[in-house]
Structure formats: C-alpha cells, structure tokens
Short mmCIF file of C-alpha atoms and ligand atoms in Angstrom, two decimals:
data_model
loop_
_atom_site.label_atom_id
_atom_site.label_comp_id
_atom_site.label_asym_id
_atom_site.label_seq_id
_atom_site.Cartn_x
_atom_site.Cartn_y
_atom_site.Cartn_z
CA UNK A 1 -20.61 0.39 24.69
CA UNK A 2 -20.03 -3.26 23.74
CA UNK A 3 -19.71 -5.39 26.89
CA UNK A 4 -18.68 -9.03 26.41
CA UNK A 5 -17.82 -11.80 28.80
CA UNK A 6 -14.24 -12.84 27.98
CA UNK A 7 -13.93 -16.47 26.87
CA UNK A 8 -10.83 -17.17 28.99
CA UNK A 9 -10.74 -14.34 31.53
CA UNK A 10 -7.81 -15.51 33.63
CA UNK A 11 -5.45 -16.29 30.80
CA UNK A 12 -6.40 -13.18 28.86
CA UNK A 13 -5.96 -10.94 31.88
CA UNK A 14 -2.57 -12.44 32.67
CA UNK A 15 -1.26 -11.37 29.26
CA UNK A 16 -2.76 -7.92 29.67
CA UNK A 17 -1.19 -7.45 33.08
CA UNK A 18 2.14 -8.75 31.88
CA UNK A 19 2.14 -6.38 28.90
CA UNK A 20 1.49 -3.44 31.22
CA UNK A 21 4.12 -4.53 33.71
CA UNK A 22 6.78 -5.08 31.05
CA UNK A 23 6.25 -1.64 29.51
CA UNK A 24 6.26 0.06 32.88
CA UNK A 25 9.47 -1.69 33.98
CA UNK A 26 11.17 -1.00 30.64
CA UNK A 27 10.30 2.71 30.93
CA UNK A 28 11.57 2.92 34.48
CA UNK A 29 14.77 0.96 33.82
CA UNK A 30 15.85 2.34 30.45
CA UNK A 31 14.45 5.79 31.15
CA UNK A 32 15.99 6.35 34.58
CA UNK A 33 18.62 3.78 35.46
CA UNK A 34 20.72 3.08 32.39
CA UNK A 35 23.31 4.94 30.37
CA UNK A 36 22.30 4.07 26.86
CA UNK A 37 25.35 4.03 24.62
CA UNK A 38 23.90 2.00 21.74
CA UNK A 39 25.03 3.88 18.63
CA UNK A 40 21.87 3.16 16.62
CA UNK A 41 19.29 4.42 19.11
CA UNK A 42 17.95 7.71 20.39
CA UNK A 43 14.98 9.24 22.19
CA UNK A 44 12.29 11.47 20.79
CA UNK A 45 11.49 14.71 22.57
CA UNK A 46 8.35 14.94 24.68
CA UNK A 47 6.83 17.12 21.99
CA UNK A 48 7.52 14.61 19.23
CA UNK A 49 6.23 11.79 21.44
CA UNK A 50 3.04 13.78 22.11
CA UNK A 51 2.10 13.68 18.41
CA UNK A 52 3.20 10.07 17.88
CA UNK A 53 0.24 8.15 19.26
CA UNK A 54 -2.77 9.39 17.38
CA UNK A 55 -5.62 8.32 15.18
CA UNK A 56 -3.12 8.18 12.31
CA UNK A 57 -1.84 4.84 13.60
CA UNK A 58 -5.10 3.20 12.49
CA UNK A 59 -5.21 4.60 8.97
CA UNK A 60 -4.07 3.98 5.43
CA UNK A 61 -3.09 6.50 2.76
CA UNK A 62 -1.73 4.66 -0.26
CA UNK A 63 -0.77 6.98 -3.07
CA UNK A 64 0.56 10.52 -3.17
CA UNK A 65 -0.65 13.81 -1.69
CA UNK A 66 -3.98 14.68 -3.32
CA UNK A 67 -4.00 11.40 -5.28
CA UNK A 68 -4.85 8.71 -2.76
CA UNK A 69 -6.46 5.34 -3.24
CA UNK A 70 -8.38 5.89 0.03
CA UNK A 71 -10.81 8.53 1.23
CA UNK A 72 -10.44 10.30 4.57
CA UNK A 73 -6.83 11.38 4.01
CA UNK A 74 -7.19 15.15 4.30
CA UNK A 75 -4.93 15.45 7.36
CA UNK A 76 -2.34 12.99 6.08
CA UNK A 77 -2.03 15.20 3.02
CA UNK A 78 -1.45 18.21 5.26
CA UNK A 79 1.26 16.48 7.33
CA UNK A 80 3.01 15.12 4.25
CA UNK A 81 3.02 18.49 2.47
CA UNK A 82 4.73 20.07 5.49
CA UNK A 83 7.10 17.14 5.93
CA UNK A 84 8.12 17.35 2.30
CA UNK A 85 8.85 21.05 2.68
CA UNK A 86 10.70 20.74 6.02
CA UNK A 87 12.91 17.80 4.98
CA UNK A 88 13.86 19.46 1.69
CA UNK A 89 14.77 22.60 3.61
CA UNK A 90 16.85 20.74 6.21
CA UNK A 91 18.73 18.52 3.77
CA UNK A 92 18.83 20.95 0.82
CA UNK A 93 17.58 18.41 -1.68
CA UNK A 94 15.02 18.20 -4.45
CA UNK A 95 13.42 14.86 -3.58
CA UNK A 96 12.41 13.18 -0.33
CA UNK A 97 10.49 10.00 0.37
CA UNK A 98 9.56 9.14 3.97
CA UNK A 99 7.48 6.08 3.12
CA UNK A 100 10.05 3.33 3.81
CA UNK A 101 9.31 2.11 7.30
CA UNK A 102 12.94 1.29 8.10
CA UNK A 103 16.48 1.98 6.96
CA UNK A 104 16.97 -1.57 5.67
CA UNK A 105 13.80 -1.25 3.62
CA UNK A 106 15.05 2.06 2.21
CA UNK A 107 18.22 0.25 1.12
CA UNK A 108 16.19 -2.52 -0.50
CA UNK A 109 14.22 0.16 -2.36
CA UNK A 110 17.47 1.58 -3.76
CA UNK A 111 18.61 -1.87 -4.88
CA UNK A 112 15.24 -2.53 -6.54
CA UNK A 113 15.18 0.82 -8.28
CA UNK A 114 18.66 0.80 -9.78
CA UNK A 115 19.76 -2.81 -10.26
CA UNK A 116 18.32 -6.10 -11.41
CA UNK A 117 19.20 -9.67 -10.45
CA UNK A 118 22.70 -10.54 -11.67
CA UNK A 119 23.93 -6.93 -11.51
CA UNK A 120 26.65 -5.86 -9.09
CA UNK A 121 26.85 -3.57 -6.08
CA UNK A 122 29.98 -2.54 -4.18
CA UNK A 123 29.85 -1.98 -0.41
CA UNK A 124 31.97 -2.34 2.72
CA UNK A 125 32.02 -5.75 4.33
CA UNK A 126 30.55 -5.99 7.82
CA UNK A 127 33.83 -5.90 9.81
CA UNK A 128 34.85 -2.76 7.89
CA UNK A 129 31.56 -1.15 8.96
CA UNK A 130 29.12 -2.20 6.23
CA UNK A 131 25.54 -2.94 7.28
CA UNK A 132 24.12 -6.42 6.72
CA UNK A 133 21.47 -5.02 4.36
CA UNK A 134 24.00 -4.29 1.64
CA UNK A 135 25.66 -7.66 1.71
CA UNK A 136 24.80 -10.94 -0.03
CA UNK A 137 22.91 -12.25 3.05
CA UNK A 138 20.87 -9.01 3.34
CA UNK A 139 18.74 -6.81 1.09
CA UNK A 140 21.32 -6.77 -1.73
CA UNK A 141 21.26 -10.57 -1.79
CA UNK A 142 17.44 -10.57 -1.68
CA UNK A 143 17.54 -8.52 -4.89
CA UNK A 144 19.87 -11.13 -6.41
CA UNK A 145 22.85 -8.78 -6.66
CA UNK A 146 26.49 -9.79 -6.71
CA UNK A 147 28.22 -8.01 -3.86
CA UNK A 148 31.83 -6.81 -4.22
CA UNK A 149 33.83 -5.43 -1.32
CA UNK A 150 34.96 -1.85 -1.20
CA UNK A 151 38.65 -2.26 -0.23
CA UNK A 152 39.25 -0.94 3.28
CA UNK A 153 42.48 -0.52 5.22
CA UNK A 154 41.73 -1.72 8.78
CA UNK A 155 44.63 0.05 10.45
CA UNK A 156 44.12 3.38 8.72
CA UNK A 157 40.32 2.97 8.82
CA UNK A 158 40.12 4.21 5.24
CA UNK A 159 38.82 3.11 1.87
CA UNK A 160 41.80 2.20 -0.34
CA UNK A 161 41.04 4.28 -3.40
CA UNK A 162 43.58 2.84 -5.84
CA UNK A 163 42.42 -0.70 -5.10
CA UNK A 164 38.85 0.45 -5.52
CA UNK A 165 39.73 1.88 -8.93
CA UNK A 166 41.14 -1.49 -10.01
CA UNK A 167 38.07 -3.29 -8.75
CA UNK A 168 35.76 -0.93 -10.61
CA UNK A 169 37.70 -1.71 -13.80
CA UNK A 170 37.15 -5.44 -13.21
CA UNK A 171 33.42 -5.34 -12.46
CA UNK A 172 32.35 -2.21 -14.34
CA UNK A 173 30.15 -3.92 -16.94
CA UNK A 174 27.62 -5.05 -14.36
CA UNK A 175 28.23 -2.42 -11.70
CA UNK A 176 25.05 -0.45 -11.01
CA UNK A 177 25.40 0.87 -7.46
CA UNK A 178 28.20 1.75 -5.06
CA UNK A 179 26.89 1.89 -1.49
CA UNK A 180 28.80 3.99 1.02
CA UNK A 181 28.07 4.60 4.69
CA UNK A 182 27.89 2.02 7.43
CA UNK A 183 27.12 0.86 10.92
CA UNK A 184 30.62 1.24 12.34
CA UNK A 185 31.20 4.71 11.01
CA UNK A 186 33.91 6.75 12.71
CA UNK A 187 35.17 8.90 9.83
CA UNK A 188 33.53 10.35 6.70
CA UNK A 189 33.78 8.30 3.53
CA UNK A 190 35.52 9.61 0.39
CA UNK A 191 32.33 10.25 -1.58
CA UNK A 192 33.87 12.83 -3.91
CA UNK A 193 36.85 10.64 -4.77
CA UNK A 194 34.70 7.58 -5.41
CA UNK A 195 32.26 9.53 -7.58
CA UNK A 196 35.26 10.73 -9.62
CA UNK A 197 36.66 7.20 -9.98
CA UNK A 198 33.27 5.99 -11.24
CA UNK A 199 33.06 8.81 -13.76
CA UNK A 200 36.57 8.04 -14.99
CA UNK A 201 36.42 4.25 -15.03
CA UNK A 202 32.80 3.60 -15.94
CA UNK A 203 31.54 6.75 -17.69
CA UNK A 204 29.02 4.83 -19.79
CA UNK A 205 27.59 2.78 -16.89
CA UNK A 206 25.72 5.50 -15.01
CA UNK A 207 26.58 3.92 -11.65
CA UNK A 208 24.48 5.26 -8.77
CA UNK A 209 26.46 6.59 -5.80
CA UNK A 210 24.30 5.56 -2.87
CA UNK A 211 25.08 6.73 0.66
CA UNK A 212 23.49 5.00 3.64
CA UNK A 213 23.27 7.75 6.26
CA UNK A 214 21.33 5.71 8.84
CA UNK A 215 23.89 6.35 11.56
CA UNK A 216 24.97 9.87 10.74
CA UNK A 217 21.78 11.53 9.47
CA UNK A 218 21.52 13.80 12.52
CA UNK A 219 25.15 14.86 12.11
CA UNK A 220 24.60 15.61 8.42
CA UNK A 221 21.48 17.58 9.33
CA UNK A 222 23.54 19.51 11.88
CA UNK A 223 26.25 20.24 9.32
CA UNK A 224 29.09 18.62 11.26
CA UNK A 225 29.88 15.42 9.34
CA UNK A 226 30.06 15.28 5.56
CA UNK A 227 27.49 16.51 3.05
CA UNK A 228 27.11 13.50 0.73
CA UNK A 229 24.68 15.08 -1.73
CA UNK A 230 27.09 17.95 -2.35
CA UNK A 231 30.08 15.59 -2.55
CA UNK A 232 28.75 13.41 -5.37
CA UNK A 233 26.24 11.00 -3.85
CA UNK A 234 23.09 10.70 -5.99
CA UNK A 235 20.84 9.24 -3.32
CA UNK A 236 20.79 8.87 0.47
CA UNK A 237 18.89 6.17 2.31
CA UNK A 238 18.51 6.32 6.06
CA UNK A 239 16.78 5.47 9.26
CA UNK A 240 15.15 8.36 11.12
CA UNK A 241 15.99 7.30 14.67
CA UNK A 242 19.72 7.04 15.27
CA UNK A 243 21.62 10.35 15.42
CA UNK A 244 18.48 11.82 13.85
CA UNK A 245 16.30 11.60 16.96
CA UNK A 246 12.94 10.92 15.36
CA UNK A 247 10.42 8.08 15.39
CA UNK A 248 11.64 4.73 14.06
CA UNK A 249 11.36 4.72 10.28
CA UNK A 250 13.15 5.07 6.95
CA UNK A 251 13.92 7.89 4.55
CA UNK A 252 15.21 8.60 1.04
CA UNK A 253 16.79 11.90 0.01
CA UNK A 254 18.03 12.72 -3.48
CA UNK A 255 19.48 15.60 -5.42
CA UNK A 256 20.22 15.93 -9.13
CA UNK A 257 18.57 12.64 -10.14
CA UNK A 258 16.89 12.45 -13.55
CA UNK A 259 13.09 12.22 -13.64
CA UNK A 260 13.48 8.60 -14.74
CA UNK A 261 15.57 7.76 -11.67
CA UNK A 262 13.18 9.63 -9.33
CA UNK A 263 10.30 7.72 -10.81
CA UNK A 264 12.18 4.42 -10.33
CA UNK A 265 12.79 4.97 -6.61
CA UNK A 266 9.25 6.26 -6.04
CA UNK A 267 7.74 3.18 -7.69
CA UNK A 268 10.11 0.81 -5.96
CA UNK A 269 8.84 2.17 -2.62
CA UNK A 270 5.16 2.38 -3.55
CA UNK A 271 3.67 0.18 -4.90
CA UNK A 272 6.88 -1.92 -4.75
CA UNK A 273 7.82 -2.41 -1.13
CA UNK A 274 5.42 -0.39 0.99
CA UNK A 275 1.64 -0.46 1.10
CA UNK A 276 0.75 1.42 4.29
CA UNK A 277 3.63 3.64 5.32
CA UNK A 278 2.73 3.73 9.04
CA UNK A 279 1.24 7.19 9.19
CA UNK A 280 1.59 7.77 12.93
CA UNK A 281 5.34 8.31 12.40
CA UNK A 282 4.83 11.30 10.16
CA UNK A 283 3.73 14.05 12.60
CA UNK A 284 6.54 13.01 14.95
CA UNK A 285 9.01 13.04 12.07
CA UNK A 286 7.82 16.52 11.13
CA UNK A 287 8.21 17.64 14.74
CA UNK A 288 11.74 16.21 14.97
CA UNK A 289 12.69 17.76 11.62
CA UNK A 290 11.63 21.15 13.00
CA UNK A 291 13.77 20.56 16.09
CA UNK A 292 16.73 19.68 13.91
CA UNK A 293 16.23 22.83 11.81
CA UNK A 294 16.28 24.87 15.02
CA UNK A 295 18.76 23.03 17.26
CA UNK A 296 20.42 20.41 15.04
CA UNK A 297 23.74 22.18 14.70
CA UNK A 298 24.27 22.61 18.46
CA UNK A 299 23.19 19.04 19.15
CA UNK A 300 25.37 17.52 16.44
CA UNK A 301 28.39 19.62 17.40
CA UNK A 302 28.12 18.60 21.05
CA UNK A 303 27.61 14.95 20.06
CA UNK A 304 30.89 14.84 18.13
CA UNK A 305 32.71 16.75 20.90
CA UNK A 306 31.41 14.26 23.43
CA UNK A 307 32.45 11.27 21.32
CA UNK A 308 35.97 12.66 20.95
CA UNK A 309 36.27 13.34 24.66
CA UNK A 310 34.94 9.93 25.66
CA UNK A 311 37.36 8.25 23.26
CA UNK A 312 40.32 10.21 24.63
CA UNK A 313 39.35 9.51 28.23
CA UNK A 314 38.97 5.78 27.54
CA UNK A 315 42.33 5.75 25.78
CA UNK A 316 44.01 7.47 28.73
CA UNK A 317 42.48 4.93 31.10
CA UNK A 318 43.98 2.06 29.11
CA UNK A 319 41.31 1.00 26.60
CA UNK A 320 42.55 0.23 23.08
CA UNK A 321 40.50 2.86 21.27
CA UNK A 322 40.39 2.85 17.47
CA UNK A 323 41.48 5.77 15.31
CA UNK A 324 43.80 7.51 17.80
CA UNK A 325 46.07 8.85 15.04
CA UNK A 326 43.08 10.49 13.36
CA UNK A 327 41.55 12.03 16.50
CA UNK A 328 39.58 8.86 17.41
CA UNK A 329 36.32 9.79 15.68
CA UNK A 330 34.47 12.41 13.66
CA UNK A 331 31.03 10.95 14.40
CA UNK A 332 28.87 10.00 17.38
CA UNK A 333 30.69 6.68 17.66
CA UNK A 334 33.67 5.42 19.62
CA UNK A 335 35.05 1.91 19.17
CA UNK A 336 37.61 -0.05 21.12
CA UNK A 337 39.31 -3.40 20.79
CA UNK A 338 38.23 -5.53 23.75
CA UNK A 339 40.26 -8.60 22.81
CA UNK A 340 43.00 -7.94 25.45
CA UNK A 341 40.36 -7.49 28.20
CA UNK A 342 38.10 -10.48 27.68
CA UNK A 343 36.50 -9.89 24.25
CA UNK A 344 33.41 -8.05 23.04
CA UNK A 345 30.82 -10.36 24.57
CA UNK A 346 32.43 -10.33 28.01
CA UNK A 347 32.88 -6.56 28.11
CA UNK A 348 29.38 -5.78 26.80
CA UNK A 349 27.64 -8.11 29.25
CA UNK A 350 29.73 -6.97 32.20
CA UNK A 351 28.97 -3.31 31.43
CA UNK A 352 25.28 -4.17 31.10
CA UNK A 353 25.37 -5.54 34.65
CA UNK A 354 26.28 -1.98 35.67
CA UNK A 355 23.43 -0.64 33.49
CA UNK A 356 25.90 0.76 30.95
CA UNK A 357 24.43 -0.44 27.66
CA UNK A 358 26.78 -0.87 24.67
CA UNK A 359 27.04 -3.41 21.87
CA UNK A 360 29.72 -5.85 20.89
CA UNK A 361 30.92 -5.33 17.34
CA UNK A 362 33.19 -6.80 14.70
CA UNK A 363 36.20 -4.60 14.06
CA UNK A 364 37.87 -3.77 10.72
CA UNK A 365 40.18 -6.58 9.64
CA UNK A 366 38.43 -9.17 11.82
CA UNK A 367 37.03 -12.41 10.41
CA UNK A 368 33.26 -12.00 10.10
CA UNK A 369 32.83 -15.55 11.43
CA UNK A 370 33.56 -14.06 14.87
CA UNK A 371 30.24 -12.23 14.89
CA UNK A 372 28.95 -14.14 17.96
CA UNK A 373 31.98 -13.07 19.99
CA UNK A 374 33.62 -10.21 18.16
CA UNK A 375 36.64 -8.29 19.41
CA UNK A 376 35.12 -4.88 19.52
CA UNK A 377 32.83 -2.62 21.47
CA UNK A 378 30.89 0.13 19.69
CA UNK A 379 29.60 3.11 21.63
CA UNK A 380 27.36 6.01 20.61
CA UNK A 381 26.98 9.18 22.66
CA UNK A 382 24.06 10.79 20.79
CA UNK A 383 21.39 9.83 23.32
CA UNK A 384 23.27 10.96 26.42
CA UNK A 385 24.12 14.16 24.53
CA UNK A 386 20.39 14.74 24.01
CA UNK A 387 19.96 14.47 27.77
CA UNK A 388 22.41 17.35 28.13
CA UNK A 389 25.65 15.58 29.01
CA UNK A 390 28.85 17.30 27.97
CA UNK A 391 32.61 16.67 28.03
CA UNK A 392 32.78 16.58 31.84
CA UNK A 393 30.20 13.79 31.95
CA UNK A 394 32.09 11.87 29.27
CA UNK A 395 35.03 11.72 31.68
CA UNK A 396 32.70 10.28 34.31
CA UNK A 397 31.29 7.72 31.87
CA UNK A 398 34.81 6.60 30.91
CA UNK A 399 35.71 6.32 34.58
CA UNK A 400 32.68 4.15 35.31
CA UNK A 401 33.50 1.87 32.38
CA UNK A 402 37.03 1.56 33.65
CA UNK A 403 35.83 0.72 37.15
CA UNK A 404 33.70 -2.15 35.84
CA UNK A 405 36.13 -3.56 33.28
CA UNK A 406 39.66 -2.62 34.33
CA UNK A 407 39.35 -2.29 38.13
CA UNK A 408 36.81 -5.12 38.32
CA UNK A 409 34.57 -3.24 40.74
CA UNK A 410 31.31 -5.03 41.46
CA UNK A 411 28.95 -3.85 38.62
CA UNK A 412 26.04 -3.34 41.02
CA UNK A 413 28.13 -0.68 42.84
CA UNK A 414 28.81 1.16 39.59
CA UNK A 415 25.10 0.88 38.71
CA UNK A 416 24.39 3.19 41.67
CA UNK A 417 26.73 5.84 40.20
CA UNK A 418 25.07 5.37 36.80
CA UNK A 419 21.65 6.04 38.28
CA UNK A 420 22.93 9.17 40.04
CA UNK A 421 24.39 10.51 36.81
CA UNK A 422 21.12 9.84 34.97
CA UNK A 423 19.14 11.63 37.68
CA UNK A 424 21.19 14.79 37.06
CA UNK A 425 19.99 14.85 33.43
CA UNK A 426 16.28 14.01 33.38
CA UNK A 427 15.22 16.19 30.43
CA UNK A 428 15.81 15.83 26.72
CA UNK A 429 17.44 18.95 25.30
CA UNK A 430 17.76 20.52 21.85
CA UNK A 431 13.95 20.55 21.61
CA UNK A 432 11.00 22.93 21.75
CA UNK A 433 9.73 21.15 24.88
CA UNK A 434 10.36 24.04 27.31
CA UNK A 435 8.89 26.60 24.89
CA UNK A 436 5.83 24.55 23.96
CA UNK A 437 5.02 23.58 27.56
CA UNK A 438 5.76 27.04 28.94
C1 PLP B 501 24.11 1.66 8.34
C2 PLP B 501 22.78 1.07 8.62
N1 PLP B 501 21.88 1.03 7.64
C3 PLP B 501 20.66 0.52 7.83
C4 PLP B 501 20.30 0.02 9.05
C5 PLP B 501 18.95 -0.58 9.21
O1 PLP B 501 18.11 0.36 9.73
P1 PLP B 501 16.67 -0.08 10.30
O2 PLP B 501 16.94 -0.74 11.58
O3 PLP B 501 15.97 1.25 10.40
O4 PLP B 501 16.08 -0.98 9.28
C6 PLP B 501 21.19 0.05 10.12
C7 PLP B 501 20.78 -0.47 11.45
O5 PLP B 501 21.27 -0.20 12.47
C8 PLP B 501 22.47 0.58 9.89
O6 PLP B 501 23.38 0.58 10.86
#
C-alpha cells in the first residue's frame, strides 16, 4: 500500500468531508423528503444502480465490438453485443448507437452527419417546446446551420401543417433536416404528415426526418405515445434518463436508413464527437432496457394516466392548465400558466420551499426573452410513478400544490405532508429488484 503524508492535510480533508456530507444530504433530501416533478429526470432501479459503479468507469474502448483501438475490452464487447440486441428488440429498429454521452450530443451528431455549415434545419422554437440544442444558440448553431421555425399554434398546441408546407417550399433548396420532438411535449407530433409534406415539396432533397425523443423515450418504449420510426422518422436521438429511467446518457435509433447514412451518423459519433463513451453507463443501460422490455408498458401507461389525472385535478382546483380541450396531455408532462398567480419563478420557488420540485418554463406563444421569469410551470410525473404512485396520489399532489400556491399555507407545513407521502412509497417499481434480491 502506498502511504503518503498529505501536503496540506487540513485543507484537503475539509474538501473530502464536504464532498461526503453534500452527497449524504442530497441523498437524504431528494431521496426521502421531496416530490420530484422535474419532467427531465428519473431514478434508476436498485438493480441498475448496482451495475453502474464498476471497473468500467476507469476504462476506454474506442472502436467497435471486436475492432477496438485498445486491448482489455473483452467484457465491454460482451455488454455492447447484448445492449445492441436488447435495444433493437425494444425499439424495433435496425440500428442503435449508445455512444453519445448525452441527448444534446446525440442531436449534434445528427446535425454533423446530415448537414453542413450554411444548410438549413427546421425545428420548434423554445417557447413552442423546442430544445435549445436545435436552435441557433445551441448545437444546430454550433454546426453553422440556419434554423427555421416549425410553425406552431400556441392555443391549439399543434404544428400548423399548411404553414409548414409553405415554409418548406421557401427553404427547400438548403433544407437538410427537420427536427421534431421537444422539451415541453404534451401531445405527439405529426410525424407522418410532415414526412409526407417533405416528400411532396422537396422530393429531390432527401431531407432527414429527425425526432428528438429525449423526453418521451420511455413512453415510446412502452408503446403508449407515438411510434416515430413507423410514422416516417428516419432517425431518433435521445437521452436515456428522462421517461426512460436509465443512467444519464445519449442514444441514436434508426430504421430504414441507407448504408451511407448509417455510416455518416456512426462516424459523426466516433471518431467525430465521442472518444471514450463512458463505459460504466452501459451495463446499467442494458439492465434498464431489460426492465423496459418486461415492465415498460405498465409503467408508461400508468405515467400517462397519472399525468392526465394530475392535470385534471389541478384544473379543478383553479390552476390554468394547458391543453384542456385535448385532454390536457398524452405524455408524462403537465403544464400550467402561472402568470395569474405570480409567474413561473414565484410558483416554482414557493413550491420548492415545500419540497415539491418543478421547473419554470416558457409557454407556447410567449416571448423567449422571458426565459428568466417565464409564465409557465412544467411538471413530469414519471419519477413518482416509478415509486408506485397512482391516480389517488395525483389528487393528493394537486391538493398540496394548491395549499402552497392558492391557499398560501406555510410551505414548511406542506413539506411535512410531502415527506409523509414519500414515506408511503419508498421502493422503485416496474423493476426486477424484488425478483433479483429475493
Ligand atoms: C428534448 C430534449 N432534447 C435534448 C435534451 C438534452 O439532453 P441531455 O441533457 O441528455 O444532453 C433535453 C434536455 O432536457 C431535451 O429536453
């Protein structure tokens, strides 16, 4: 054993102790005391977590299975072969790539593969739900692309297809990619209709229909949202940790792409954008994929049921919930307009004082300059669904939110109710945990 005298023992130890304290307090607080309603987060099962920290986190494996640039990769090859098989089975697709280490990086890979600087991409603007990575100030801009808005009707919460058709006619010569999907994502996008418009208006341009499934991947896996690859999308990019409850990371799925296009995305990821693809994620991703094959449908179904019930309950209590005419939501998300009750920042921070964690969000039709104090609140129920909460608990969650915001009850009093509710649901469901431990 190497035993050294530390150069600055007191200072060094202070950092060590602080790191341990912070992690322990975070685990206790977020794990036991809060209702996490952030739409982009989730928790891995105990089983997935048990294979997350391993020797893999110290290793490299550049290259492909059986063709690495490093030695010592026998077990990485085994994990990747299984992951390839399991993901293709779950998503019914011919090509998968789990090397991007985040959803934004997966988007950048798509932009690199299928467009060059000066080309155009169409995507939703941020208030309409688009993610920053496919806008001019995000990954699309980093690739030097011109970004055109997909027209969106803020009151109907729908893409305006006839306007889109006109826009495609205007920009068709340089249009290479249309990016669908988003961060505020209540209802499925018209993938089939848009693919048809592109075929009709730009048949010679070979425009790639790209669908960013970061938020809804778990719902797609569970078969309860839309099925983009069957509806005309050529390629899906995603995170692996939002409704899909895996380790943090990125993913590409594709079906029906030519060999040339597959080769382009593969090269844009490695050696383009990723060197080491953070191998410790892979066994946990495999584990979560297996859970989604086994339990994904029940989990996704309950998630959407919960979102609908929470939205209805909030509406009945007096919150201005979006999408009422369309059943509020078809996803894990619920959104409401907080402008009559103090604005997004006020509502989000007040709820956080009661340990109810949500995020403030721009709403469709809103000026994106309001991003520091937007009108909306976005909620996701996927994590509390994983803990086993159902419609009845959604009523209780809505009631607690109403107590804090509408009845102006002291948040610390509501925080006690939040902790009690959490204590009733200590275990993550829709997993093999009980079977594997038993
Ligand atoms: C639609 C969408 N795409 C991509 C991302 C980026 O994902 P990541 O944080 O994994 O880079 C997000 C982030 O929340 C998102 O909402």
